[in-house]
Amino acid sequence: MKALTFKRYGKSPEIGFAEVAHPSLKADEMLVKVYAASVNPIDNMVPTGIFKPVLHFQLPATLGSDLAGVVTEVGNKVTRFKVGDAVFASIFDLGTGSIAEFAVVPESAAAPKPANLDFVQAASIPMVGLTSWQALKERLNLRAGQKVFIPAGSGGIGTFAIQLAKYLGAKVGTTTSTGNVPLVSHLGADEVVDYKKQEFEKVLRGYDAVLGTVRGDAIEKSIDILKPGSKIVSIVGPLDAAFARAKRLNFVLTFVFGLMSRKIIRVARTRDVTYLFHFVRPDGTQLNEIGNLLETKHIQPVIDKVFPFEQAKEALEYLAQGHAKGKVVIQMQ
Ligand SMILES: NC(=O)c1ccc[n+]([C@@H]2O[C@H](COP(=O)([O-])OP(=O)(O)OC[C@H]3O[C@@H](n4cnc5c(N)ncnc54)[C@H](OP(=O)(O)O)[C@@H]3O)[C@@H](O)[C@H]2O)c1
């Protein structure tokens, strides 16, 4: 079958289409004919090798982790799905990829495709939906009436997380460039800072939580807008020792990640703020609950651009420019 793969880590990963062996299934897995797959910034980072110590692939490896499609084969322990079911899933960190004609999906990672969404819309959701769900609900324990800062409101994560935070009853502050102010306001953001004109840390005050989505010094600056006793959950790093331990990484990596996050943890602590790093994990049960929010239209997919399968590499290049408004999706069917 045809898949978008990379052959090696580093500066010339040789990303391109390849014929790869038709996958075989374990008892708890399903084969899904991929109708659409969305791309995420990490799909461009993986081939550089930056995540090599954390994410394990056998090379050449298929890129992508978000998908929506139709089940064509089930392992003999699969009970919730049957051949012909429309599903969506994240197969992130499972060693396989979704930008292909078929993908292997563990039953535990899949959920029924929301009936009101087409395959392109459904494929746009898993990574941003699960990351936002896990960060806002599990890690930040966001409650009604609290104020959460979600920078980069116009990106894949931002467009989903703003809607989820509003659904949870929170007030949302965000940053975006001038042209995207109407988009993030429409999604429900209460305080919008145009980052081309103002610095958010000089404008926003009294926040209970931050979902860190922008690299660089934005995480440290966000401490200024927080109340004592609040939390930052960063999805862009620095990685921390708690993440390394949860992932059962070796002593050296635990030590290195501990060093990388030492400064931000210390600075945050002096202001009674807790810093945590979060890495998304596939979860079909959570995706099912996210699907319910999409079916009831509490959350709407936001899609910037759809590329045909033949232009999957161009989809990654477009995303890499860093200005997507919502999600970039590849359509196979
Ligand atoms: N740890 C995890 O599990 C996890 C999971 C998912 C994503 N992530 C990470 O989270 C980050 C965001 O992901 P994403 O999918 O939202 O990326 P994305 O869709 O590529 O983000 C693009 C958006 O970011 C906005 N943006 C760029 N720089 C900005 C700035 N300085 N201030 C405000 N907005 C800015 C752009 O708006 P303008 O065009 O207006 O600049 C654009 O709309 C990425 O680094 C990704 O790797 C981590």
mmCIF file of C-alpha atoms and ligand atoms in Angstrom:
data_model
loop_
_atom_site.group_PDB
_atom_site.id
_atom_site.type_symbol
_atom_site.label_atom_id
_atom_site.label_comp_id
_atom_site.label_asym_id
_atom_site.label_seq_id
_atom_site.Cartn_x
_atom_site.Cartn_y
_atom_site.Cartn_z
ATOM 1 C CA MET A 1 0.000 0.000 0.000
ATOM 2 C CA LYS A 2 0.996 3.619 -0.504
ATOM 3 C CA ALA A 3 2.229 5.629 2.508
ATOM 4 C CA LEU A 4 4.077 8.890 3.170
ATOM 5 C CA THR A 5 7.290 7.847 4.895
ATOM 6 C CA PHE A 6 10.629 9.183 6.038
ATOM 7 C CA LYS A 7 13.722 7.038 5.603
ATOM 8 C CA ARG A 8 16.165 8.449 8.142
ATOM 9 C CA TYR A 9 16.480 11.012 10.913
ATOM 10 C CA GLY A 10 18.272 14.290 10.359
ATOM 11 C CA LYS A 11 18.612 17.003 7.711
ATOM 12 C CA SER A 12 17.714 14.778 4.731
ATOM 13 C CA PRO A 13 15.002 12.435 5.986
ATOM 14 C CA GLU A 14 13.834 11.682 2.403
ATOM 15 C CA ILE A 15 10.149 12.251 3.017
ATOM 16 C CA GLY A 16 8.117 10.819 0.150
ATOM 17 C CA PHE A 17 5.638 8.184 -0.962
ATOM 18 C CA ALA A 18 6.683 4.550 -0.687
ATOM 19 C CA GLU A 19 5.066 1.170 -1.195
ATOM 20 C CA VAL A 20 4.957 -0.437 2.246
ATOM 21 C CA ALA A 21 3.828 -3.922 3.262
ATOM 22 C CA HIS A 22 0.139 -4.345 3.930
ATOM 23 C CA PRO A 23 -0.044 -4.261 7.765
ATOM 24 C CA SER A 24 -0.853 -7.381 9.759
ATOM 25 C CA LEU A 25 -2.993 -7.169 12.900
ATOM 26 C CA LYS A 26 -2.700 -8.158 16.539
ATOM 27 C CA ALA A 27 -5.812 -9.506 18.283
ATOM 28 C CA ASP A 28 -6.819 -6.119 19.757
ATOM 29 C CA GLU A 29 -6.181 -4.114 16.563
ATOM 30 C CA MET A 30 -8.225 -3.066 13.528
ATOM 31 C CA LEU A 31 -7.238 -2.259 9.976
ATOM 32 C CA VAL A 32 -8.768 1.047 8.904
ATOM 33 C CA LYS A 33 -8.996 2.306 5.332
ATOM 34 C CA VAL A 34 -7.916 5.910 5.813
ATOM 35 C CA TYR A 35 -10.326 8.413 4.233
ATOM 36 C CA ALA A 36 -8.603 11.466 5.729
ATOM 37 C CA ALA A 37 -5.611 12.239 7.966
ATOM 38 C CA SER A 38 -4.739 15.563 9.538
ATOM 39 C CA VAL A 39 -1.224 16.844 10.101
ATOM 40 C CA ASN A 40 0.289 18.255 13.274
ATOM 41 C CA PRO A 41 3.518 20.188 13.920
ATOM 42 C CA ILE A 42 5.119 17.087 15.448
ATOM 43 C CA ASP A 43 4.849 15.301 12.075
ATOM 44 C CA ASN A 44 7.446 17.782 10.801
ATOM 45 C CA MET A 45 9.587 17.413 13.940
ATOM 46 C CA VAL A 46 9.753 13.601 14.075
ATOM 47 C CA PRO A 47 11.970 13.200 10.950
ATOM 48 C CA THR A 48 14.510 15.690 12.345
ATOM 49 C CA GLY A 49 15.243 13.171 15.117
ATOM 50 C CA ILE A 50 14.507 15.613 17.928
ATOM 51 C CA PHE A 51 11.992 13.185 19.468
ATOM 52 C CA LYS A 52 14.090 10.066 18.839
ATOM 53 C CA PRO A 53 14.710 9.383 22.543
ATOM 54 C CA VAL A 54 10.971 9.582 23.268
ATOM 55 C CA LEU A 55 9.073 8.297 20.191
ATOM 56 C CA HIS A 56 10.121 4.989 18.676
ATOM 57 C CA PHE A 57 9.760 4.155 14.974
ATOM 58 C CA GLN A 58 11.180 1.442 12.782
ATOM 59 C CA LEU A 59 12.594 3.101 9.646
ATOM 60 C CA PRO A 60 11.335 3.755 7.055
ATOM 61 C CA ALA A 61 8.342 4.946 9.075
ATOM 62 C CA THR A 62 4.933 6.230 8.037
ATOM 63 C CA LEU A 63 4.164 9.808 9.088
ATOM 64 C CA GLY A 64 1.017 11.149 10.752
ATOM 65 C CA SER A 65 -1.147 10.073 13.689
ATOM 66 C CA ASP A 66 -4.653 11.527 13.183
ATOM 67 C CA LEU A 67 -7.129 9.688 10.982
ATOM 68 C CA ALA A 68 -10.739 9.012 10.088
ATOM 69 C CA GLY A 69 -11.807 6.072 7.981
ATOM 70 C CA VAL A 70 -13.673 2.789 7.710
ATOM 71 C CA VAL A 71 -12.816 -0.486 9.462
ATOM 72 C CA THR A 72 -11.911 -3.200 6.929
ATOM 73 C CA GLU A 73 -10.587 -5.934 9.244
ATOM 74 C CA VAL A 74 -10.727 -6.636 12.988
ATOM 75 C CA GLY A 75 -8.522 -8.724 15.290
ATOM 76 C CA ASN A 76 -10.295 -11.539 17.124
ATOM 77 C CA LYS A 77 -10.355 -9.687 20.469
ATOM 78 C CA VAL A 78 -11.999 -6.531 19.067
ATOM 79 C CA THR A 79 -15.536 -6.237 20.457
ATOM 80 C CA ARG A 80 -16.716 -2.626 20.023
ATOM 81 C CA PHE A 81 -16.208 -2.253 16.267
ATOM 82 C CA LYS A 82 -16.957 -4.316 13.166
ATOM 83 C CA VAL A 83 -16.029 -4.201 9.478
ATOM 84 C CA GLY A 84 -17.753 -1.227 7.826
ATOM 85 C CA ASP A 85 -17.812 1.038 10.913
ATOM 86 C CA ALA A 86 -16.704 4.642 10.416
ATOM 87 C CA VAL A 87 -14.169 5.600 13.083
ATOM 88 C CA PHE A 88 -11.701 8.315 14.007
ATOM 89 C CA ALA A 89 -8.538 7.873 16.057
ATOM 90 C CA SER A 90 -5.144 9.096 17.142
ATOM 91 C CA ILE A 91 -2.378 6.518 16.768
ATOM 92 C CA PHE A 92 0.237 8.887 18.176
ATOM 93 C CA ASP A 93 3.283 7.227 19.760
ATOM 94 C CA LEU A 94 2.152 3.739 18.690
ATOM 95 C CA GLY A 95 5.029 3.247 16.239
ATOM 96 C CA THR A 96 2.887 3.445 13.083
ATOM 97 C CA GLY A 97 1.455 6.242 10.934
ATOM 98 C CA SER A 98 -1.809 7.491 9.438
ATOM 99 C CA ILE A 99 -0.777 9.176 6.149
ATOM 100 C CA ALA A 100 -1.327 5.984 4.197
ATOM 101 C CA GLU A 101 -4.011 4.014 2.404
ATOM 102 C CA PHE A 102 -4.532 1.838 5.500
ATOM 103 C CA ALA A 103 -3.617 2.230 9.183
ATOM 104 C CA VAL A 104 -3.434 -0.144 12.117
ATOM 105 C CA VAL A 105 -5.564 1.177 14.969
ATOM 106 C CA PRO A 106 -5.830 -0.474 18.402
ATOM 107 C CA GLU A 107 -9.473 -0.770 19.443
ATOM 108 C CA SER A 108 -8.628 1.230 22.588
ATOM 109 C CA ALA A 109 -7.546 4.251 20.488
ATOM 110 C CA ALA A 110 -10.644 4.477 18.272
ATOM 111 C CA ALA A 111 -14.097 6.032 18.627
ATOM 112 C CA PRO A 112 -17.101 6.093 16.300
ATOM 113 C CA LYS A 113 -16.879 8.957 13.809
ATOM 114 C CA PRO A 114 -19.331 11.679 14.907
ATOM 115 C CA ALA A 115 -22.324 11.239 12.603
ATOM 116 C CA ASN A 116 -22.610 14.946 11.743
ATOM 117 C CA LEU A 117 -18.984 15.242 10.596
ATOM 118 C CA ASP A 118 -17.540 14.143 7.267
ATOM 119 C CA PHE A 119 -14.245 12.217 7.257
ATOM 120 C CA VAL A 120 -12.131 15.336 6.686
ATOM 121 C CA GLN A 121 -13.711 17.102 9.656
ATOM 122 C CA ALA A 122 -13.399 14.011 11.875
ATOM 123 C CA ALA A 123 -9.730 13.531 10.949
ATOM 124 C CA SER A 124 -9.003 17.106 12.030
ATOM 125 C CA ILE A 125 -9.883 16.366 15.653
ATOM 126 C CA PRO A 126 -7.935 13.583 17.459
ATOM 127 C CA MET A 127 -4.580 15.228 18.298
ATOM 128 C CA VAL A 128 -5.953 18.677 19.107
ATOM 129 C CA GLY A 129 -9.047 17.275 20.827
ATOM 130 C CA LEU A 130 -7.175 14.814 23.057
ATOM 131 C CA THR A 131 -4.373 17.262 23.886
ATOM 132 C CA SER A 132 -6.868 19.966 24.870
ATOM 133 C CA TRP A 133 -9.020 17.493 26.834
ATOM 134 C CA GLN A 134 -6.072 16.033 28.747
ATOM 135 C CA ALA A 135 -4.461 19.431 29.416
ATOM 136 C CA LEU A 136 -7.606 21.351 30.429
ATOM 137 C CA LYS A 137 -9.566 18.614 32.194
ATOM 138 C CA GLU A 138 -6.985 16.163 33.596
ATOM 139 C CA ARG A 139 -3.961 18.335 34.277
ATOM 140 C CA LEU A 140 -5.436 21.809 34.901
ATOM 141 C CA ASN A 141 -8.744 20.555 36.336
ATOM 142 C CA LEU A 142 -10.332 23.630 34.763
ATOM 143 C CA ARG A 143 -13.612 24.619 36.402
ATOM 144 C CA ALA A 144 -16.489 26.952 35.566
ATOM 145 C CA GLY A 145 -15.705 30.575 36.364
ATOM 146 C CA GLN A 146 -11.907 30.158 36.187
ATOM 147 C CA LYS A 147 -9.799 32.143 33.736
ATOM 148 C CA VAL A 148 -7.512 30.221 31.373
ATOM 149 C CA PHE A 149 -4.933 31.662 28.990
ATOM 150 C CA ILE A 150 -4.659 29.735 25.714
ATOM 151 C CA PRO A 151 -2.176 31.571 23.444
ATOM 152 C CA ALA A 152 -2.115 31.045 19.663
ATOM 153 C CA GLY A 153 -5.914 30.864 19.570
ATOM 154 C CA SER A 154 -6.003 30.539 15.776
ATOM 155 C CA GLY A 155 -3.891 27.348 15.601
ATOM 156 C CA GLY A 156 -5.015 23.739 15.608
ATOM 157 C CA ILE A 157 -4.815 23.464 19.395
ATOM 158 C CA GLY A 158 -6.086 26.989 20.052
ATOM 159 C CA THR A 159 -9.235 26.693 17.948
ATOM 160 C CA PHE A 160 -10.232 23.478 19.745
ATOM 161 C CA ALA A 161 -9.050 24.358 23.270
ATOM 162 C CA ILE A 162 -10.860 27.724 23.303
ATOM 163 C CA GLN A 163 -14.142 25.970 22.496
ATOM 164 C CA LEU A 164 -13.557 23.229 25.079
ATOM 165 C CA ALA A 165 -12.658 25.745 27.803
ATOM 166 C CA LYS A 166 -15.828 27.716 27.032
ATOM 167 C CA TYR A 167 -17.854 24.494 27.189
ATOM 168 C CA LEU A 168 -16.330 23.863 30.651
ATOM 169 C CA GLY A 169 -17.579 27.312 31.715
ATOM 170 C CA ALA A 170 -14.197 29.046 31.887
ATOM 171 C CA LYS A 171 -13.260 32.534 30.724
ATOM 172 C CA VAL A 172 -10.620 32.441 27.989
ATOM 173 C CA GLY A 173 -7.789 34.793 27.132
ATOM 174 C CA THR A 174 -5.810 34.296 23.942
ATOM 175 C CA THR A 175 -3.270 35.839 21.588
ATOM 176 C CA THR A 176 -3.435 36.050 17.827
ATOM 177 C CA SER A 177 -2.365 38.245 14.932
ATOM 178 C CA THR A 178 -4.584 41.069 13.686
ATOM 179 C CA GLY A 179 -6.314 39.178 10.880
ATOM 180 C CA ASN A 180 -7.356 36.311 13.173
ATOM 181 C CA VAL A 181 -8.978 38.403 15.919
ATOM 182 C CA PRO A 182 -12.512 37.841 14.510
ATOM 183 C CA LEU A 183 -11.927 34.057 14.307
ATOM 184 C CA VAL A 184 -10.866 33.632 17.955
ATOM 185 C CA SER A 185 -13.629 35.986 19.165
ATOM 186 C CA HIS A 186 -16.157 33.931 17.222
ATOM 187 C CA LEU A 187 -14.827 30.776 18.916
ATOM 188 C CA GLY A 188 -15.606 32.357 22.288
ATOM 189 C CA ALA A 189 -12.384 34.002 23.504
ATOM 190 C CA ASP A 190 -13.239 36.675 26.115
ATOM 191 C CA GLU A 191 -9.944 38.597 26.099
ATOM 192 C CA VAL A 192 -7.996 38.757 22.834
ATOM 193 C CA VAL A 193 -4.512 40.238 22.634
ATOM 194 C CA ASP A 194 -3.184 41.050 19.157
ATOM 195 C CA TYR A 195 0.391 39.860 19.603
ATOM 196 C CA LYS A 196 1.566 42.073 16.734
ATOM 197 C CA LYS A 197 0.519 45.163 18.707
ATOM 198 C CA GLN A 198 0.687 44.294 22.411
ATOM 199 C CA GLU A 199 2.528 42.040 24.841
ATOM 200 C CA PHE A 200 0.033 39.757 26.564
ATOM 201 C CA GLU A 201 1.886 39.813 29.890
ATOM 202 C CA LYS A 202 1.323 43.564 30.124
ATOM 203 C CA VAL A 203 -2.418 43.316 29.412
ATOM 204 C CA LEU A 204 -3.831 40.160 31.037
ATOM 205 C CA ARG A 205 -4.196 39.664 34.823
ATOM 206 C CA GLY A 206 -5.846 37.360 37.349
ATOM 207 C CA TYR A 207 -5.618 34.063 35.440
ATOM 208 C CA ASP A 208 -5.968 30.646 37.103
ATOM 209 C CA ALA A 209 -4.368 28.518 34.406
ATOM 210 C CA VAL A 210 -2.211 28.572 31.269
ATOM 211 C CA LEU A 211 -2.147 26.066 28.408
ATOM 212 C CA GLY A 212 1.327 26.726 27.003
ATOM 213 C CA THR A 213 1.248 26.449 23.208
ATOM 214 C CA VAL A 214 3.951 28.896 22.085
ATOM 215 C CA ARG A 215 7.667 28.148 22.277
ATOM 216 C CA GLY A 216 10.339 30.512 23.576
ATOM 217 C CA ASP A 217 9.954 32.820 26.555
ATOM 218 C CA ALA A 218 6.125 32.929 26.365
ATOM 219 C CA ILE A 219 5.809 30.256 29.081
ATOM 220 C CA GLU A 220 7.945 32.194 31.563
ATOM 221 C CA LYS A 221 6.176 35.465 30.723
ATOM 222 C CA SER A 222 2.799 33.848 31.343
ATOM 223 C CA ILE A 223 3.693 33.549 35.060
ATOM 224 C CA ASP A 224 3.058 37.325 35.285
ATOM 225 C CA ILE A 225 -0.629 36.947 34.449
ATOM 226 C CA LEU A 226 -1.334 34.147 36.946
ATOM 227 C CA LYS A 227 -2.778 34.237 40.459
ATOM 228 C CA PRO A 228 -0.809 32.485 43.226
ATOM 229 C CA GLY A 229 -1.787 28.807 43.470
ATOM 230 C CA SER A 230 -2.357 28.441 39.713
ATOM 231 C CA LYS A 231 -0.898 26.058 37.126
ATOM 232 C CA ILE A 232 0.863 26.135 33.765
ATOM 233 C CA VAL A 233 0.507 23.058 31.572
ATOM 234 C CA SER A 234 2.922 23.368 28.676
ATOM 235 C CA ILE A 235 2.634 21.221 25.569
ATOM 236 C CA VAL A 236 5.699 22.798 23.934
ATOM 237 C CA GLY A 237 8.278 22.144 26.637
ATOM 238 C CA PRO A 238 10.536 22.256 28.382
ATOM 239 C CA LEU A 239 10.032 18.552 29.085
ATOM 240 C CA ASP A 240 10.248 17.673 32.780
ATOM 241 C CA ALA A 241 11.455 14.785 34.921
ATOM 242 C CA ALA A 242 7.881 13.804 35.840
ATOM 243 C CA PHE A 243 7.179 13.211 32.128
ATOM 244 C CA ALA A 244 10.337 11.085 31.817
ATOM 245 C CA ARG A 245 9.339 8.997 34.844
ATOM 246 C CA ALA A 246 5.761 8.535 33.613
ATOM 247 C CA LYS A 247 7.142 7.376 30.278
ATOM 248 C CA ARG A 248 9.658 5.110 32.065
ATOM 249 C CA LEU A 249 12.584 6.738 30.281
ATOM 250 C CA ASN A 250 16.077 5.917 31.519
ATOM 251 C CA PHE A 251 17.936 7.709 34.303
ATOM 252 C CA VAL A 252 19.986 9.858 31.908
ATOM 253 C CA LEU A 253 16.918 11.227 30.080
ATOM 254 C CA THR A 254 15.093 11.795 33.378
ATOM 255 C CA PHE A 255 18.104 13.775 34.576
ATOM 256 C CA VAL A 256 18.379 15.759 31.310
ATOM 257 C CA PHE A 257 14.655 16.641 31.230
ATOM 258 C CA GLY A 258 14.892 17.601 34.899
ATOM 259 C CA LEU A 259 17.730 19.990 34.016
ATOM 260 C CA MET A 260 15.834 21.418 31.029
ATOM 261 C CA SER A 261 12.815 22.360 33.170
ATOM 262 C CA ARG A 262 14.708 23.330 36.333
ATOM 263 C CA LYS A 263 14.627 27.076 35.637
ATOM 264 C CA ILE A 264 10.931 27.387 34.730
ATOM 265 C CA ILE A 265 9.908 25.203 37.709
ATOM 266 C CA ARG A 266 12.005 27.331 40.073
ATOM 267 C CA VAL A 267 10.792 30.691 38.709
ATOM 268 C CA ALA A 268 7.179 29.485 38.771
ATOM 269 C CA ARG A 269 7.550 28.205 42.331
ATOM 270 C CA THR A 270 8.733 31.601 43.607
ATOM 271 C CA ARG A 271 5.315 32.911 42.515
ATOM 272 C CA ASP A 272 3.405 29.894 43.896
ATOM 273 C CA VAL A 273 2.730 28.606 40.356
ATOM 274 C CA THR A 274 3.070 24.921 39.362
ATOM 275 C CA TYR A 275 4.693 24.014 36.028
ATOM 276 C CA LEU A 276 3.836 20.736 34.263
ATOM 277 C CA PHE A 277 4.697 19.390 30.813
ATOM 278 C CA HIS A 278 2.072 17.325 28.992
ATOM 279 C CA PHE A 279 2.474 14.910 26.093
ATOM 280 C CA VAL A 280 -0.728 13.691 24.443
ATOM 281 C CA ARG A 281 -1.690 9.998 24.538
ATOM 282 C CA PRO A 282 -4.252 8.155 22.408
ATOM 283 C CA ASP A 283 -7.498 7.398 24.248
ATOM 284 C CA GLY A 284 -10.611 6.094 22.489
ATOM 285 C CA THR A 285 -12.825 6.670 25.542
ATOM 286 C CA GLN A 286 -11.906 10.349 25.717
ATOM 287 C CA LEU A 287 -12.239 10.628 21.939
ATOM 288 C CA ASN A 288 -15.755 9.237 22.228
ATOM 289 C CA GLU A 289 -16.638 11.977 24.746
ATOM 290 C CA ILE A 290 -15.066 14.553 22.430
ATOM 291 C CA GLY A 291 -17.171 13.083 19.609
ATOM 292 C CA ASN A 292 -20.290 13.732 21.708
ATOM 293 C CA LEU A 293 -19.346 17.416 22.044
ATOM 294 C CA LEU A 294 -18.952 17.597 18.267
ATOM 295 C CA GLU A 295 -22.289 15.869 17.631
ATOM 296 C CA THR A 296 -24.067 18.253 19.987
ATOM 297 C CA LYS A 297 -22.245 21.153 18.259
ATOM 298 C CA HIS A 298 -20.697 22.444 21.474
ATOM 299 C CA ILE A 299 -17.462 22.275 19.487
ATOM 300 C CA GLN A 300 -17.058 22.794 15.726
ATOM 301 C CA PRO A 301 -14.037 21.688 13.687
ATOM 302 C CA VAL A 302 -12.015 24.553 12.235
ATOM 303 C CA ILE A 303 -10.283 23.609 8.988
ATOM 304 C CA ASP A 304 -7.876 25.839 7.141
ATOM 305 C CA LYS A 305 -6.937 23.779 4.089
ATOM 306 C CA VAL A 306 -7.518 20.319 2.597
ATOM 307 C CA PHE A 307 -4.871 18.669 0.390
ATOM 308 C CA PRO A 308 -5.360 15.590 -1.828
ATOM 309 C CA PHE A 309 -3.358 12.485 -0.817
ATOM 310 C CA GLU A 310 -0.865 13.059 -3.680
ATOM 311 C CA GLN A 311 0.038 16.406 -2.056
ATOM 312 C CA ALA A 312 0.558 15.062 1.481
ATOM 313 C CA LYS A 313 4.114 16.401 1.565
ATOM 314 C CA GLU A 314 2.865 19.851 0.537
ATOM 315 C CA ALA A 315 0.357 19.668 3.429
ATOM 316 C CA LEU A 316 3.271 19.207 5.845
ATOM 317 C CA GLU A 317 5.188 22.061 4.217
ATOM 318 C CA TYR A 318 2.140 24.337 4.445
ATOM 319 C CA LEU A 319 1.716 23.522 8.156
ATOM 320 C CA ALA A 320 5.426 24.158 8.759
ATOM 321 C CA GLN A 321 4.946 27.808 7.752
ATOM 322 C CA GLY A 322 3.261 28.185 11.178
ATOM 323 C CA HIS A 323 0.213 30.198 10.139
ATOM 324 C CA ALA A 324 -2.565 27.611 9.804
ATOM 325 C CA LYS A 325 -5.975 28.866 10.928
ATOM 326 C CA GLY A 326 -7.262 25.674 12.511
ATOM 327 C CA LYS A 327 -6.326 22.356 10.950
ATOM 328 C CA VAL A 328 -4.635 21.112 7.776
ATOM 329 C CA VAL A 329 -6.106 17.853 6.465
ATOM 330 C CA ILE A 330 -5.131 15.314 3.788
ATOM 331 C CA GLN A 331 -8.014 13.647 1.960
ATOM 332 C CA MET A 332 -7.514 10.099 0.632
ATOM 333 C CA GLN A 333 -11.087 9.266 -0.392
HETATM 334 N N1 LIG B 1 2.775 18.045 23.842
HETATM 335 C C1 LIG B 1 1.792 17.607 23.053
HETATM 336 O O1 LIG B 1 1.243 16.536 23.275
HETATM 337 C C2 LIG B 1 1.354 18.444 21.881
HETATM 338 C C3 LIG B 1 0.196 18.093 21.173
HETATM 339 C C4 LIG B 1 -0.210 18.911 20.103
HETATM 340 C C5 LIG B 1 0.525 20.042 19.771
HETATM 341 N N2 LIG B 1 1.654 20.326 20.476
HETATM 342 C C6 LIG B 1 2.439 21.529 20.140
HETATM 343 O O2 LIG B 1 1.630 22.675 20.380
HETATM 344 C C7 LIG B 1 2.004 23.725 19.484
HETATM 345 C C8 LIG B 1 0.764 24.265 18.800
HETATM 346 O O3 LIG B 1 0.223 23.254 17.971
HETATM 347 P P1 LIG B 1 -0.849 23.621 16.862
HETATM 348 O O4 LIG B 1 -1.328 22.360 16.270
HETATM 349 O O5 LIG B 1 -1.835 24.593 17.411
HETATM 350 O O6 LIG B 1 0.110 24.392 15.822
HETATM 351 P P2 LIG B 1 -0.317 25.226 14.522
HETATM 352 O O7 LIG B 1 -1.729 24.940 14.176
HETATM 353 O O8 LIG B 1 0.714 24.997 13.504
HETATM 354 O O9 LIG B 1 -0.195 26.741 15.029
HETATM 355 C C9 LIG B 1 -0.283 27.737 14.067
HETATM 356 C C10 LIG B 1 -0.924 28.961 14.677
HETATM 357 O O10 LIG B 1 -0.080 29.520 15.690
HETATM 358 C C11 LIG B 1 -0.233 30.926 15.656
HETATM 359 N N3 LIG B 1 0.961 31.562 16.211
HETATM 360 C C12 LIG B 1 2.234 31.383 15.818
HETATM 361 N N4 LIG B 1 3.065 32.120 16.599
HETATM 362 C C13 LIG B 1 2.276 32.789 17.494
HETATM 363 C C14 LIG B 1 2.538 33.685 18.571
HETATM 364 N N5 LIG B 1 3.777 34.075 18.866
HETATM 365 N N6 LIG B 1 1.501 34.138 19.283
HETATM 366 C C15 LIG B 1 0.229 33.765 18.968
HETATM 367 N N7 LIG B 1 -0.083 32.926 17.967
HETATM 368 C C16 LIG B 1 0.933 32.420 17.246
HETATM 369 C C17 LIG B 1 -0.424 31.245 14.201
HETATM 370 O O11 LIG B 1 -1.193 32.416 14.096
HETATM 371 P P3 LIG B 1 -0.669 33.672 13.220
HETATM 372 O O12 LIG B 1 -0.669 33.201 11.788
HETATM 373 O O13 LIG B 1 -1.666 34.705 13.520
HETATM 374 O O14 LIG B 1 0.704 33.984 13.722
HETATM 375 C C18 LIG B 1 -1.199 30.029 13.667
HETATM 376 O O15 LIG B 1 -2.596 30.239 13.603
HETATM 377 C C19 LIG B 1 3.019 23.129 18.512
HETATM 378 O O16 LIG B 1 4.319 23.495 18.937
HETATM 379 C C20 LIG B 1 2.829 21.630 18.686
HETATM 380 O O17 LIG B 1 3.988 20.876 18.415
HETATM 381 C C21 LIG B 1 2.088 19.553 21.505
#
